[in-house]
Amino acid sequence: DDEKLIPMASQLFSTYSGINITSPYKKHFLNQVQLTSNAKLVGAINCLKKEKEIIVGENTDYLAVLGILSRWLGQYKELNVIVLGDGVMSKVTEVALSKLQIKYKILSRKLGDDFGQINLQDLFTKFFSSTGQTLVIDFFPGDQQNQIRSQLAGALKAVISQRLVVREGGQGRIAAAEIMVCTPTIRSLI
């Protein structure tokens, strides 16, 4: 019933020239807009813009994740990824991983995984060989994060962070990414 309170995309564009969409509404406008090829792949959008008289839906999360993973592939011969969770960002990440032909494993309570029994140090050897770099992408529920942080600190190689920042000149936004390689000090802070 809450979705009935959300205005139609066409109504929003009578006031705004662009719209950023966050969860849980990334799928809400799909049938109201023309999707880019990336948005079609992912099945979700996070930005709406008007091009002439057409409202276009894009998924810039996908573009950013694809770019970040591409840079990682340039640094390592082999990259393995474990995705924790099953929300929209997990799907975005899965599509990017598939496109780049990176080996991955998705773990989710909805898929029957028992996070209370997972030892992340063992995860890497269970799902992947010891070759290559393994990356954990976390879409994990808040009530279990302390338990996972402790396990993750021992196994983590690096963290990739992305956020949208205002472009120079103030017009529009661009994805900014940071990569933090885990050191003993970083592990203790996790």
Short mmCIF file of N, CA and C in Angstrom, two decimals:
data_model
loop_
_atom_site.label_atom_id
_atom_site.label_comp_id
_atom_site.label_asym_id
_atom_site.label_seq_id
_atom_site.Cartn_x
_atom_site.Cartn_y
_atom_site.Cartn_z
N ASP A 1 0.81 -1.21 0.00
CA ASP A 1 0.00 0.00 0.00
C ASP A 1 0.85 1.27 0.00
N ASP A 2 2.06 1.19 0.56
CA ASP A 2 2.95 2.35 0.56
C ASP A 2 3.31 2.77 -0.86
N GLU A 3 3.36 1.81 -1.78
CA GLU A 3 3.71 2.13 -3.16
C GLU A 3 2.67 3.03 -3.82
N LYS A 4 1.43 2.97 -3.35
CA LYS A 4 0.38 3.83 -3.90
C LYS A 4 0.64 5.30 -3.58
N LEU A 5 1.43 5.55 -2.54
CA LEU A 5 1.76 6.92 -2.14
C LEU A 5 2.89 7.52 -2.96
N ILE A 6 3.62 6.70 -3.70
CA ILE A 6 4.74 7.18 -4.50
C ILE A 6 4.20 7.76 -5.80
N PRO A 7 4.57 8.99 -6.12
CA PRO A 7 4.09 9.58 -7.38
C PRO A 7 4.61 8.83 -8.59
N MET A 8 3.94 8.96 -9.70
CA MET A 8 4.40 8.39 -10.96
C MET A 8 5.65 9.16 -11.40
N ALA A 9 6.49 8.50 -12.20
CA ALA A 9 7.71 9.15 -12.69
C ALA A 9 7.37 10.43 -13.44
N SER A 10 6.33 10.41 -14.25
CA SER A 10 5.94 11.61 -15.02
C SER A 10 5.56 12.77 -14.10
N GLN A 11 4.94 12.48 -12.98
CA GLN A 11 4.60 13.54 -12.01
C GLN A 11 5.85 14.14 -11.40
N LEU A 12 6.82 13.29 -11.07
CA LEU A 12 8.06 13.78 -10.46
C LEU A 12 8.82 14.70 -11.41
N PHE A 13 8.77 14.40 -12.72
CA PHE A 13 9.51 15.21 -13.68
C PHE A 13 8.82 16.53 -14.01
N SER A 14 7.66 16.76 -13.46
CA SER A 14 7.07 18.10 -13.59
C SER A 14 7.79 19.08 -12.66
N THR A 15 8.52 18.55 -11.68
CA THR A 15 9.27 19.37 -10.72
C THR A 15 10.77 19.20 -10.86
N TYR A 16 11.23 17.98 -11.12
CA TYR A 16 12.67 17.66 -11.09
C TYR A 16 13.16 17.31 -12.49
N SER A 17 14.46 17.52 -12.71
CA SER A 17 15.04 17.16 -14.00
C SER A 17 15.81 15.84 -13.93
N GLY A 18 16.05 15.35 -12.73
CA GLY A 18 16.71 14.07 -12.53
C GLY A 18 16.38 13.55 -11.14
N ILE A 19 16.35 12.25 -10.98
CA ILE A 19 15.95 11.66 -9.71
C ILE A 19 16.87 10.50 -9.37
N ASN A 20 17.35 10.48 -8.13
CA ASN A 20 18.11 9.35 -7.62
C ASN A 20 17.14 8.47 -6.83
N ILE A 21 17.21 7.16 -7.05
CA ILE A 21 16.28 6.24 -6.41
C ILE A 21 17.07 5.32 -5.48
N THR A 22 16.57 5.11 -4.30
CA THR A 22 17.22 4.22 -3.34
C THR A 22 16.28 3.06 -3.00
N SER A 23 16.82 2.08 -2.31
CA SER A 23 16.00 0.95 -1.87
C SER A 23 14.93 1.46 -0.92
N PRO A 24 13.78 0.92 -0.93
CA PRO A 24 13.33 -0.27 -1.65
C PRO A 24 12.64 0.03 -2.98
N TYR A 25 12.91 1.18 -3.59
CA TYR A 25 12.17 1.62 -4.77
C TYR A 25 12.89 1.40 -6.09
N LYS A 26 14.00 0.65 -6.09
CA LYS A 26 14.80 0.49 -7.30
C LYS A 26 14.07 -0.27 -8.40
N LYS A 27 13.01 -0.99 -8.05
CA LYS A 27 12.23 -1.71 -9.06
C LYS A 27 10.88 -1.04 -9.32
N HIS A 28 10.51 -0.09 -8.48
CA HIS A 28 9.18 0.53 -8.53
C HIS A 28 8.87 1.19 -9.88
N PHE A 29 9.81 1.90 -10.46
CA PHE A 29 9.56 2.69 -11.67
C PHE A 29 9.86 1.94 -12.96
N LEU A 30 10.24 0.67 -12.89
CA LEU A 30 10.68 -0.06 -14.08
C LEU A 30 9.69 0.00 -15.24
N ASN A 31 8.42 -0.12 -14.96
CA ASN A 31 7.41 -0.14 -16.03
C ASN A 31 6.98 1.24 -16.48
N GLN A 32 7.53 2.29 -15.85
CA GLN A 32 7.13 3.66 -16.19
C GLN A 32 8.16 4.39 -17.04
N VAL A 33 9.32 3.76 -17.28
CA VAL A 33 10.42 4.45 -17.95
C VAL A 33 11.03 3.57 -19.03
N GLN A 34 11.82 4.20 -19.89
CA GLN A 34 12.60 3.45 -20.87
C GLN A 34 13.93 3.08 -20.21
N LEU A 35 14.24 1.79 -20.21
CA LEU A 35 15.44 1.32 -19.53
C LEU A 35 16.64 1.33 -20.47
N THR A 36 17.80 1.68 -19.92
CA THR A 36 19.04 1.52 -20.67
C THR A 36 19.36 0.03 -20.74
N SER A 37 20.30 -0.33 -21.58
CA SER A 37 20.67 -1.75 -21.68
C SER A 37 21.21 -2.27 -20.35
N ASN A 38 21.95 -1.43 -19.62
CA ASN A 38 22.46 -1.84 -18.30
C ASN A 38 21.34 -2.09 -17.32
N ALA A 39 20.36 -1.21 -17.29
CA ALA A 39 19.23 -1.36 -16.37
C ALA A 39 18.43 -2.61 -16.70
N LYS A 40 18.31 -2.92 -17.98
CA LYS A 40 17.61 -4.15 -18.39
C LYS A 40 18.35 -5.38 -17.88
N LEU A 41 19.68 -5.37 -17.98
CA LEU A 41 20.48 -6.50 -17.49
C LEU A 41 20.26 -6.74 -16.01
N VAL A 42 20.24 -5.67 -15.24
CA VAL A 42 20.18 -5.75 -13.79
C VAL A 42 18.75 -5.94 -13.29
N GLY A 43 17.79 -5.36 -14.00
CA GLY A 43 16.40 -5.44 -13.57
C GLY A 43 16.06 -4.46 -12.46
N ALA A 44 16.86 -3.40 -12.34
CA ALA A 44 16.63 -2.37 -11.32
C ALA A 44 17.27 -1.07 -11.80
N ILE A 45 16.75 0.04 -11.31
CA ILE A 45 17.29 1.36 -11.66
C ILE A 45 17.56 2.14 -10.39
N ASN A 46 18.49 3.08 -10.48
CA ASN A 46 18.73 3.96 -9.33
C ASN A 46 18.76 5.42 -9.74
N CYS A 47 18.63 5.70 -11.02
CA CYS A 47 18.60 7.09 -11.50
C CYS A 47 17.58 7.21 -12.63
N LEU A 48 16.86 8.30 -12.61
CA LEU A 48 15.96 8.63 -13.70
C LEU A 48 16.37 9.98 -14.25
N LYS A 49 16.34 10.09 -15.58
CA LYS A 49 16.62 11.37 -16.21
C LYS A 49 15.70 11.51 -17.41
N LYS A 50 15.50 12.74 -17.81
CA LYS A 50 14.63 12.99 -18.95
C LYS A 50 15.49 13.35 -20.15
N GLU A 51 15.32 12.61 -21.23
CA GLU A 51 16.01 12.87 -22.48
C GLU A 51 14.93 13.23 -23.50
N LYS A 52 14.91 14.50 -23.87
CA LYS A 52 13.83 15.04 -24.69
C LYS A 52 12.53 14.82 -23.92
N GLU A 53 11.63 14.03 -24.41
CA GLU A 53 10.37 13.79 -23.70
C GLU A 53 10.29 12.40 -23.10
N ILE A 54 11.38 11.68 -23.13
CA ILE A 54 11.40 10.31 -22.64
C ILE A 54 12.10 10.25 -21.29
N ILE A 55 11.49 9.55 -20.32
CA ILE A 55 12.12 9.34 -19.02
C ILE A 55 12.92 8.04 -19.11
N VAL A 56 14.22 8.15 -18.82
CA VAL A 56 15.14 7.02 -18.96
C VAL A 56 15.58 6.56 -17.58
N GLY A 57 15.56 5.25 -17.37
CA GLY A 57 16.03 4.65 -16.12
C GLY A 57 17.39 4.00 -16.33
N GLU A 58 18.34 4.33 -15.45
CA GLU A 58 19.70 3.79 -15.51
C GLU A 58 20.07 3.18 -14.18
N ASN A 59 21.04 2.29 -14.19
CA ASN A 59 21.57 1.74 -12.95
C ASN A 59 23.06 2.09 -12.88
N THR A 60 23.38 3.20 -12.23
CA THR A 60 24.77 3.64 -12.12
C THR A 60 25.55 2.79 -11.12
N ASP A 61 24.85 2.10 -10.21
CA ASP A 61 25.53 1.16 -9.32
C ASP A 61 26.23 0.08 -10.15
N TYR A 62 25.53 -0.42 -11.14
CA TYR A 62 26.10 -1.44 -12.01
C TYR A 62 27.35 -0.92 -12.71
N LEU A 63 27.26 0.29 -13.26
CA LEU A 63 28.41 0.87 -13.95
C LEU A 63 29.60 1.01 -13.01
N ALA A 64 29.36 1.44 -11.78
CA ALA A 64 30.44 1.62 -10.81
C ALA A 64 31.05 0.28 -10.39
N VAL A 65 30.20 -0.71 -10.08
CA VAL A 65 30.70 -2.03 -9.69
C VAL A 65 31.49 -2.65 -10.84
N LEU A 66 30.99 -2.52 -12.06
CA LEU A 66 31.69 -3.05 -13.23
C LEU A 66 33.06 -2.39 -13.37
N GLY A 67 33.12 -1.08 -13.19
CA GLY A 67 34.39 -0.36 -13.29
C GLY A 67 35.38 -0.78 -12.21
N ILE A 68 34.90 -0.90 -10.99
CA ILE A 68 35.77 -1.29 -9.87
C ILE A 68 36.32 -2.70 -10.08
N LEU A 69 35.44 -3.63 -10.44
CA LEU A 69 35.89 -5.00 -10.65
C LEU A 69 36.83 -5.10 -11.85
N SER A 70 36.59 -4.30 -12.88
CA SER A 70 37.48 -4.30 -14.05
C SER A 70 38.88 -3.86 -13.65
N ARG A 71 38.98 -2.83 -12.81
CA ARG A 71 40.30 -2.39 -12.33
C ARG A 71 40.97 -3.49 -11.52
N TRP A 72 40.21 -4.19 -10.70
CA TRP A 72 40.79 -5.29 -9.92
C TRP A 72 41.29 -6.39 -10.83
N LEU A 73 40.55 -6.69 -11.89
CA LEU A 73 41.00 -7.72 -12.83
C LEU A 73 42.31 -7.33 -13.48
N GLY A 74 42.51 -6.03 -13.68
CA GLY A 74 43.76 -5.55 -14.25
C GLY A 74 44.94 -5.76 -13.31
N GLN A 75 44.69 -5.83 -12.00
CA GLN A 75 45.75 -5.98 -11.01
C GLN A 75 46.07 -7.44 -10.70
N TYR A 76 45.11 -8.33 -10.86
CA TYR A 76 45.29 -9.73 -10.48
C TYR A 76 44.94 -10.63 -11.65
N LYS A 77 45.68 -11.74 -11.78
CA LYS A 77 45.39 -12.70 -12.83
C LYS A 77 44.02 -13.33 -12.64
N GLU A 78 43.72 -13.62 -11.38
CA GLU A 78 42.47 -14.31 -11.06
C GLU A 78 41.82 -13.62 -9.87
N LEU A 79 40.54 -13.43 -9.94
CA LEU A 79 39.80 -12.81 -8.86
C LEU A 79 38.60 -13.68 -8.54
N ASN A 80 38.38 -13.98 -7.27
CA ASN A 80 37.24 -14.76 -6.80
C ASN A 80 36.44 -13.87 -5.86
N VAL A 81 35.12 -13.96 -5.93
CA VAL A 81 34.28 -13.07 -5.14
C VAL A 81 33.23 -13.88 -4.39
N ILE A 82 33.04 -13.53 -3.12
CA ILE A 82 31.94 -14.07 -2.33
C ILE A 82 31.01 -12.90 -2.04
N VAL A 83 29.76 -13.02 -2.44
CA VAL A 83 28.76 -11.98 -2.21
C VAL A 83 27.87 -12.45 -1.07
N LEU A 84 27.79 -11.65 -0.02
CA LEU A 84 26.94 -11.98 1.12
C LEU A 84 25.65 -11.18 1.01
N GLY A 85 24.53 -11.86 0.78
CA GLY A 85 23.24 -11.19 0.70
C GLY A 85 22.55 -11.47 -0.62
N ASP A 86 21.31 -10.97 -0.75
CA ASP A 86 20.54 -11.27 -1.96
C ASP A 86 19.64 -10.12 -2.41
N GLY A 87 19.96 -8.92 -1.98
CA GLY A 87 19.16 -7.75 -2.38
C GLY A 87 19.53 -7.25 -3.76
N VAL A 88 19.05 -6.06 -4.08
CA VAL A 88 19.27 -5.48 -5.39
C VAL A 88 20.77 -5.30 -5.66
N MET A 89 21.54 -4.83 -4.68
CA MET A 89 22.98 -4.64 -4.91
C MET A 89 23.69 -5.98 -5.14
N SER A 90 23.21 -7.03 -4.52
CA SER A 90 23.78 -8.35 -4.79
C SER A 90 23.54 -8.74 -6.25
N LYS A 91 22.33 -8.47 -6.75
CA LYS A 91 22.00 -8.77 -8.14
C LYS A 91 22.85 -7.92 -9.08
N VAL A 92 23.02 -6.65 -8.76
CA VAL A 92 23.86 -5.76 -9.55
C VAL A 92 25.28 -6.33 -9.64
N THR A 93 25.80 -6.73 -8.50
CA THR A 93 27.15 -7.27 -8.43
C THR A 93 27.25 -8.58 -9.20
N GLU A 94 26.24 -9.44 -9.07
CA GLU A 94 26.23 -10.71 -9.78
C GLU A 94 26.27 -10.51 -11.29
N VAL A 95 25.50 -9.57 -11.80
CA VAL A 95 25.49 -9.31 -13.24
C VAL A 95 26.86 -8.81 -13.71
N ALA A 96 27.48 -7.92 -12.93
CA ALA A 96 28.81 -7.41 -13.28
C ALA A 96 29.84 -8.53 -13.25
N LEU A 97 29.78 -9.38 -12.23
CA LEU A 97 30.72 -10.50 -12.12
C LEU A 97 30.57 -11.45 -13.31
N SER A 98 29.33 -11.74 -13.69
CA SER A 98 29.08 -12.63 -14.83
C SER A 98 29.62 -12.03 -16.12
N LYS A 99 29.38 -10.74 -16.32
CA LYS A 99 29.85 -10.07 -17.54
C LYS A 99 31.38 -10.15 -17.64
N LEU A 100 32.06 -9.98 -16.51
CA LEU A 100 33.52 -10.01 -16.49
C LEU A 100 34.09 -11.42 -16.35
N GLN A 101 33.22 -12.40 -16.29
CA GLN A 101 33.60 -13.81 -16.16
C GLN A 101 34.49 -14.05 -14.94
N ILE A 102 34.09 -13.44 -13.81
CA ILE A 102 34.78 -13.63 -12.54
C ILE A 102 34.05 -14.71 -11.76
N LYS A 103 34.80 -15.64 -11.19
CA LYS A 103 34.18 -16.69 -10.37
C LYS A 103 33.61 -16.06 -9.12
N TYR A 104 32.38 -16.48 -8.77
CA TYR A 104 31.75 -15.94 -7.57
C TYR A 104 30.83 -16.96 -6.94
N LYS A 105 30.51 -16.69 -5.69
CA LYS A 105 29.55 -17.50 -4.93
C LYS A 105 28.68 -16.53 -4.16
N ILE A 106 27.37 -16.69 -4.25
CA ILE A 106 26.43 -15.86 -3.49
C ILE A 106 25.95 -16.67 -2.29
N LEU A 107 26.04 -16.08 -1.12
CA LEU A 107 25.53 -16.71 0.10
C LEU A 107 24.37 -15.87 0.62
N SER A 108 23.28 -16.54 0.96
CA SER A 108 22.09 -15.83 1.39
C SER A 108 21.24 -16.72 2.28
N ARG A 109 20.64 -16.12 3.30
CA ARG A 109 19.71 -16.88 4.13
C ARG A 109 18.55 -17.39 3.30
N LYS A 110 18.11 -16.60 2.32
CA LYS A 110 16.99 -17.02 1.48
C LYS A 110 17.35 -18.22 0.60
N LEU A 111 18.64 -18.39 0.35
CA LEU A 111 19.10 -19.53 -0.43
C LEU A 111 19.46 -20.71 0.45
N GLY A 112 19.17 -20.59 1.76
CA GLY A 112 19.39 -21.69 2.68
C GLY A 112 20.72 -21.67 3.41
N ASP A 113 21.51 -20.63 3.24
CA ASP A 113 22.80 -20.55 3.93
C ASP A 113 22.57 -20.14 5.38
N ASP A 114 23.24 -20.81 6.30
CA ASP A 114 23.13 -20.51 7.73
C ASP A 114 24.34 -19.67 8.13
N PHE A 115 24.15 -18.34 8.19
CA PHE A 115 25.26 -17.44 8.48
C PHE A 115 25.84 -17.65 9.87
N GLY A 116 25.06 -18.18 10.79
CA GLY A 116 25.58 -18.44 12.12
C GLY A 116 26.64 -19.53 12.14
N GLN A 117 26.64 -20.36 11.11
CA GLN A 117 27.59 -21.47 11.04
C GLN A 117 28.74 -21.22 10.06
N ILE A 118 28.77 -20.05 9.44
CA ILE A 118 29.79 -19.77 8.42
C ILE A 118 31.07 -19.28 9.08
N ASN A 119 32.17 -19.89 8.72
CA ASN A 119 33.49 -19.42 9.11
C ASN A 119 34.12 -18.86 7.85
N LEU A 120 34.28 -17.53 7.79
CA LEU A 120 34.75 -16.90 6.56
C LEU A 120 36.15 -17.32 6.16
N GLN A 121 36.98 -17.67 7.12
CA GLN A 121 38.32 -18.12 6.76
C GLN A 121 38.26 -19.43 5.97
N ASP A 122 37.27 -20.27 6.29
CA ASP A 122 37.10 -21.52 5.56
C ASP A 122 36.36 -21.33 4.23
N LEU A 123 35.61 -20.24 4.12
CA LEU A 123 34.83 -19.99 2.91
C LEU A 123 35.70 -19.96 1.67
N PHE A 124 36.82 -19.28 1.76
CA PHE A 124 37.67 -19.10 0.59
C PHE A 124 38.15 -20.44 0.05
N THR A 125 38.57 -21.32 0.93
CA THR A 125 39.06 -22.61 0.46
C THR A 125 37.92 -23.53 0.05
N LYS A 126 36.75 -23.36 0.64
CA LYS A 126 35.60 -24.21 0.29
C LYS A 126 35.11 -23.92 -1.14
N PHE A 127 35.02 -22.64 -1.49
CA PHE A 127 34.44 -22.27 -2.78
C PHE A 127 35.46 -22.02 -3.88
N PHE A 128 36.70 -21.70 -3.50
CA PHE A 128 37.70 -21.36 -4.51
C PHE A 128 39.01 -22.05 -4.19
N SER A 129 39.82 -22.23 -5.22
CA SER A 129 41.17 -22.76 -4.98
C SER A 129 41.98 -21.68 -4.27
N SER A 130 43.18 -22.01 -3.89
CA SER A 130 44.00 -21.04 -3.17
C SER A 130 44.65 -20.03 -4.11
N THR A 131 44.45 -20.17 -5.42
CA THR A 131 45.04 -19.22 -6.36
C THR A 131 44.14 -18.00 -6.51
N GLY A 132 44.75 -16.90 -6.87
CA GLY A 132 44.00 -15.68 -7.12
C GLY A 132 43.65 -14.94 -5.84
N GLN A 133 43.08 -13.77 -6.01
CA GLN A 133 42.66 -12.93 -4.90
C GLN A 133 41.16 -13.15 -4.68
N THR A 134 40.76 -13.22 -3.43
CA THR A 134 39.34 -13.40 -3.11
C THR A 134 38.82 -12.15 -2.46
N LEU A 135 37.67 -11.71 -2.89
CA LEU A 135 37.04 -10.48 -2.43
C LEU A 135 35.68 -10.83 -1.86
N VAL A 136 35.33 -10.28 -0.70
CA VAL A 136 34.00 -10.47 -0.12
C VAL A 136 33.23 -9.18 -0.31
N ILE A 137 32.06 -9.27 -0.91
CA ILE A 137 31.19 -8.12 -1.06
C ILE A 137 30.01 -8.36 -0.13
N ASP A 138 29.78 -7.42 0.80
CA ASP A 138 28.89 -7.65 1.93
C ASP A 138 27.57 -6.90 1.81
N PHE A 139 26.49 -7.65 1.73
CA PHE A 139 25.13 -7.12 1.84
C PHE A 139 24.46 -7.90 2.97
N PHE A 140 25.02 -7.82 4.17
CA PHE A 140 24.68 -8.67 5.30
C PHE A 140 23.74 -7.96 6.25
N PRO A 141 22.78 -8.66 6.90
CA PRO A 141 21.84 -8.02 7.82
C PRO A 141 22.54 -7.43 9.05
N GLY A 142 22.07 -6.28 9.51
CA GLY A 142 22.70 -5.54 10.60
C GLY A 142 22.79 -6.29 11.91
N ASP A 143 21.81 -7.11 12.24
CA ASP A 143 21.82 -7.78 13.54
C ASP A 143 22.89 -8.85 13.66
N GLN A 144 23.54 -9.22 12.56
CA GLN A 144 24.58 -10.25 12.62
C GLN A 144 25.95 -9.73 12.21
N GLN A 145 26.08 -8.42 12.03
CA GLN A 145 27.33 -7.89 11.50
C GLN A 145 28.51 -8.00 12.47
N ASN A 146 28.30 -7.87 13.77
CA ASN A 146 29.43 -7.97 14.70
C ASN A 146 30.09 -9.34 14.62
N GLN A 147 29.28 -10.38 14.57
CA GLN A 147 29.81 -11.74 14.46
C GLN A 147 30.62 -11.90 13.18
N ILE A 148 30.08 -11.41 12.09
CA ILE A 148 30.74 -11.55 10.80
C ILE A 148 32.01 -10.69 10.74
N ARG A 149 31.98 -9.50 11.32
CA ARG A 149 33.17 -8.62 11.28
C ARG A 149 34.40 -9.32 11.84
N SER A 150 34.23 -10.00 12.94
CA SER A 150 35.34 -10.71 13.56
C SER A 150 35.92 -11.76 12.62
N GLN A 151 35.06 -12.54 11.99
CA GLN A 151 35.52 -13.57 11.06
C GLN A 151 36.10 -12.95 9.79
N LEU A 152 35.45 -11.91 9.34
CA LEU A 152 35.87 -11.25 8.11
C LEU A 152 37.24 -10.61 8.23
N ALA A 153 37.53 -10.04 9.37
CA ALA A 153 38.82 -9.36 9.58
C ALA A 153 40.00 -10.29 9.32
N GLY A 154 39.86 -11.55 9.68
CA GLY A 154 40.95 -12.49 9.48
C GLY A 154 41.13 -12.93 8.04
N ALA A 155 40.08 -12.82 7.23
CA ALA A 155 40.14 -13.36 5.88
C ALA A 155 40.17 -12.29 4.79
N LEU A 156 39.82 -11.07 5.12
CA LEU A 156 39.65 -10.00 4.13
C LEU A 156 40.96 -9.56 3.52
N LYS A 157 40.94 -9.35 2.22
CA LYS A 157 42.11 -8.84 1.49
C LYS A 157 42.01 -7.35 1.23
N ALA A 158 40.79 -6.87 0.90
CA ALA A 158 40.61 -5.45 0.57
C ALA A 158 39.12 -5.11 0.64
N VAL A 159 38.83 -3.80 0.68
CA VAL A 159 37.46 -3.30 0.67
C VAL A 159 37.35 -2.27 -0.44
N ILE A 160 36.28 -2.37 -1.23
CA ILE A 160 36.01 -1.39 -2.26
C ILE A 160 34.78 -0.60 -1.81
N SER A 161 34.88 0.72 -1.81
CA SER A 161 33.77 1.57 -1.40
C SER A 161 33.43 2.53 -2.54
N GLN A 162 32.14 2.75 -2.73
CA GLN A 162 31.69 3.63 -3.81
C GLN A 162 30.66 4.61 -3.26
N ARG A 163 30.71 5.83 -3.75
CA ARG A 163 29.66 6.79 -3.44
C ARG A 163 29.54 7.79 -4.58
N LEU A 164 28.35 8.35 -4.71
CA LEU A 164 28.14 9.38 -5.73
C LEU A 164 28.53 10.73 -5.15
N VAL A 165 29.33 11.47 -5.88
CA VAL A 165 29.74 12.81 -5.45
C VAL A 165 29.37 13.81 -6.54
N VAL A 166 29.20 15.05 -6.13
CA VAL A 166 28.85 16.11 -7.08
C VAL A 166 30.04 16.35 -7.99
N ARG A 167 29.77 16.45 -9.29
CA ARG A 167 30.83 16.73 -10.27
C ARG A 167 31.41 18.12 -10.05
N GLU A 168 32.63 18.29 -10.50
CA GLU A 168 33.24 19.61 -10.47
C GLU A 168 32.36 20.55 -11.28
N GLY A 169 32.08 21.70 -10.75
CA GLY A 169 31.17 22.63 -11.41
C GLY A 169 29.75 22.50 -10.92
N GLY A 170 29.47 21.47 -10.12
CA GLY A 170 28.16 21.33 -9.50
C GLY A 170 27.08 20.71 -10.36
N GLN A 171 27.37 20.31 -11.59
CA GLN A 171 26.36 19.74 -12.48
C GLN A 171 26.45 18.22 -12.50
N GLY A 172 25.49 17.55 -11.90
CA GLY A 172 25.44 16.10 -11.94
C GLY A 172 26.32 15.45 -10.89
N ARG A 173 26.34 14.12 -10.93
CA ARG A 173 27.11 13.34 -9.98
C ARG A 173 27.95 12.30 -10.73
N ILE A 174 28.99 11.83 -10.05
CA ILE A 174 29.87 10.82 -10.61
C ILE A 174 30.24 9.84 -9.49
N ALA A 175 30.44 8.58 -9.86
CA ALA A 175 30.81 7.58 -8.86
C ALA A 175 32.28 7.76 -8.48
N ALA A 176 32.55 7.81 -7.19
CA ALA A 176 33.92 7.85 -6.67
C ALA A 176 34.16 6.55 -5.92
N ALA A 177 35.31 5.96 -6.14
CA ALA A 177 35.61 4.67 -5.51
C ALA A 177 36.91 4.76 -4.73
N GLU A 178 36.94 4.05 -3.61
CA GLU A 178 38.14 3.91 -2.81
C GLU A 178 38.42 2.42 -2.64
N ILE A 179 39.69 2.06 -2.64
CA ILE A 179 40.09 0.69 -2.39
C ILE A 179 41.02 0.68 -1.18
N MET A 180 40.64 -0.05 -0.15
CA MET A 180 41.45 -0.17 1.06
C MET A 180 42.00 -1.59 1.14
N VAL A 181 43.32 -1.71 1.06
CA VAL A 181 43.97 -3.00 1.19
C VAL A 181 44.15 -3.27 2.68
N CYS A 182 43.78 -4.47 3.12
CA CYS A 182 43.80 -4.78 4.56
C CYS A 182 45.22 -5.03 5.06
N THR A 183 45.56 -4.31 6.12
CA THR A 183 46.82 -4.46 6.84
C THR A 183 46.47 -4.94 8.25
N PRO A 184 47.44 -5.32 9.07
CA PRO A 184 47.11 -5.70 10.44
C PRO A 184 46.35 -4.61 11.21
N THR A 185 46.70 -3.35 10.99
CA THR A 185 45.99 -2.25 11.66
C THR A 185 44.55 -2.18 11.20
N ILE A 186 44.31 -2.30 9.91
CA ILE A 186 42.94 -2.27 9.37
C ILE A 186 42.14 -3.44 9.93
N ARG A 187 42.74 -4.62 9.97
CA ARG A 187 42.03 -5.80 10.51
C ARG A 187 41.59 -5.56 11.94
N SER A 188 42.44 -4.93 12.75
CA SER A 188 42.07 -4.68 14.14
C SER A 188 40.92 -3.67 14.26
N LEU A 189 40.81 -2.77 13.28
CA LEU A 189 39.73 -1.78 13.30
C LEU A 189 38.39 -2.35 12.83
N ILE A 190 38.44 -3.44 12.08
CA ILE A 190 37.21 -4.05 11.59
C ILE A 190 36.45 -4.63 12.76
#
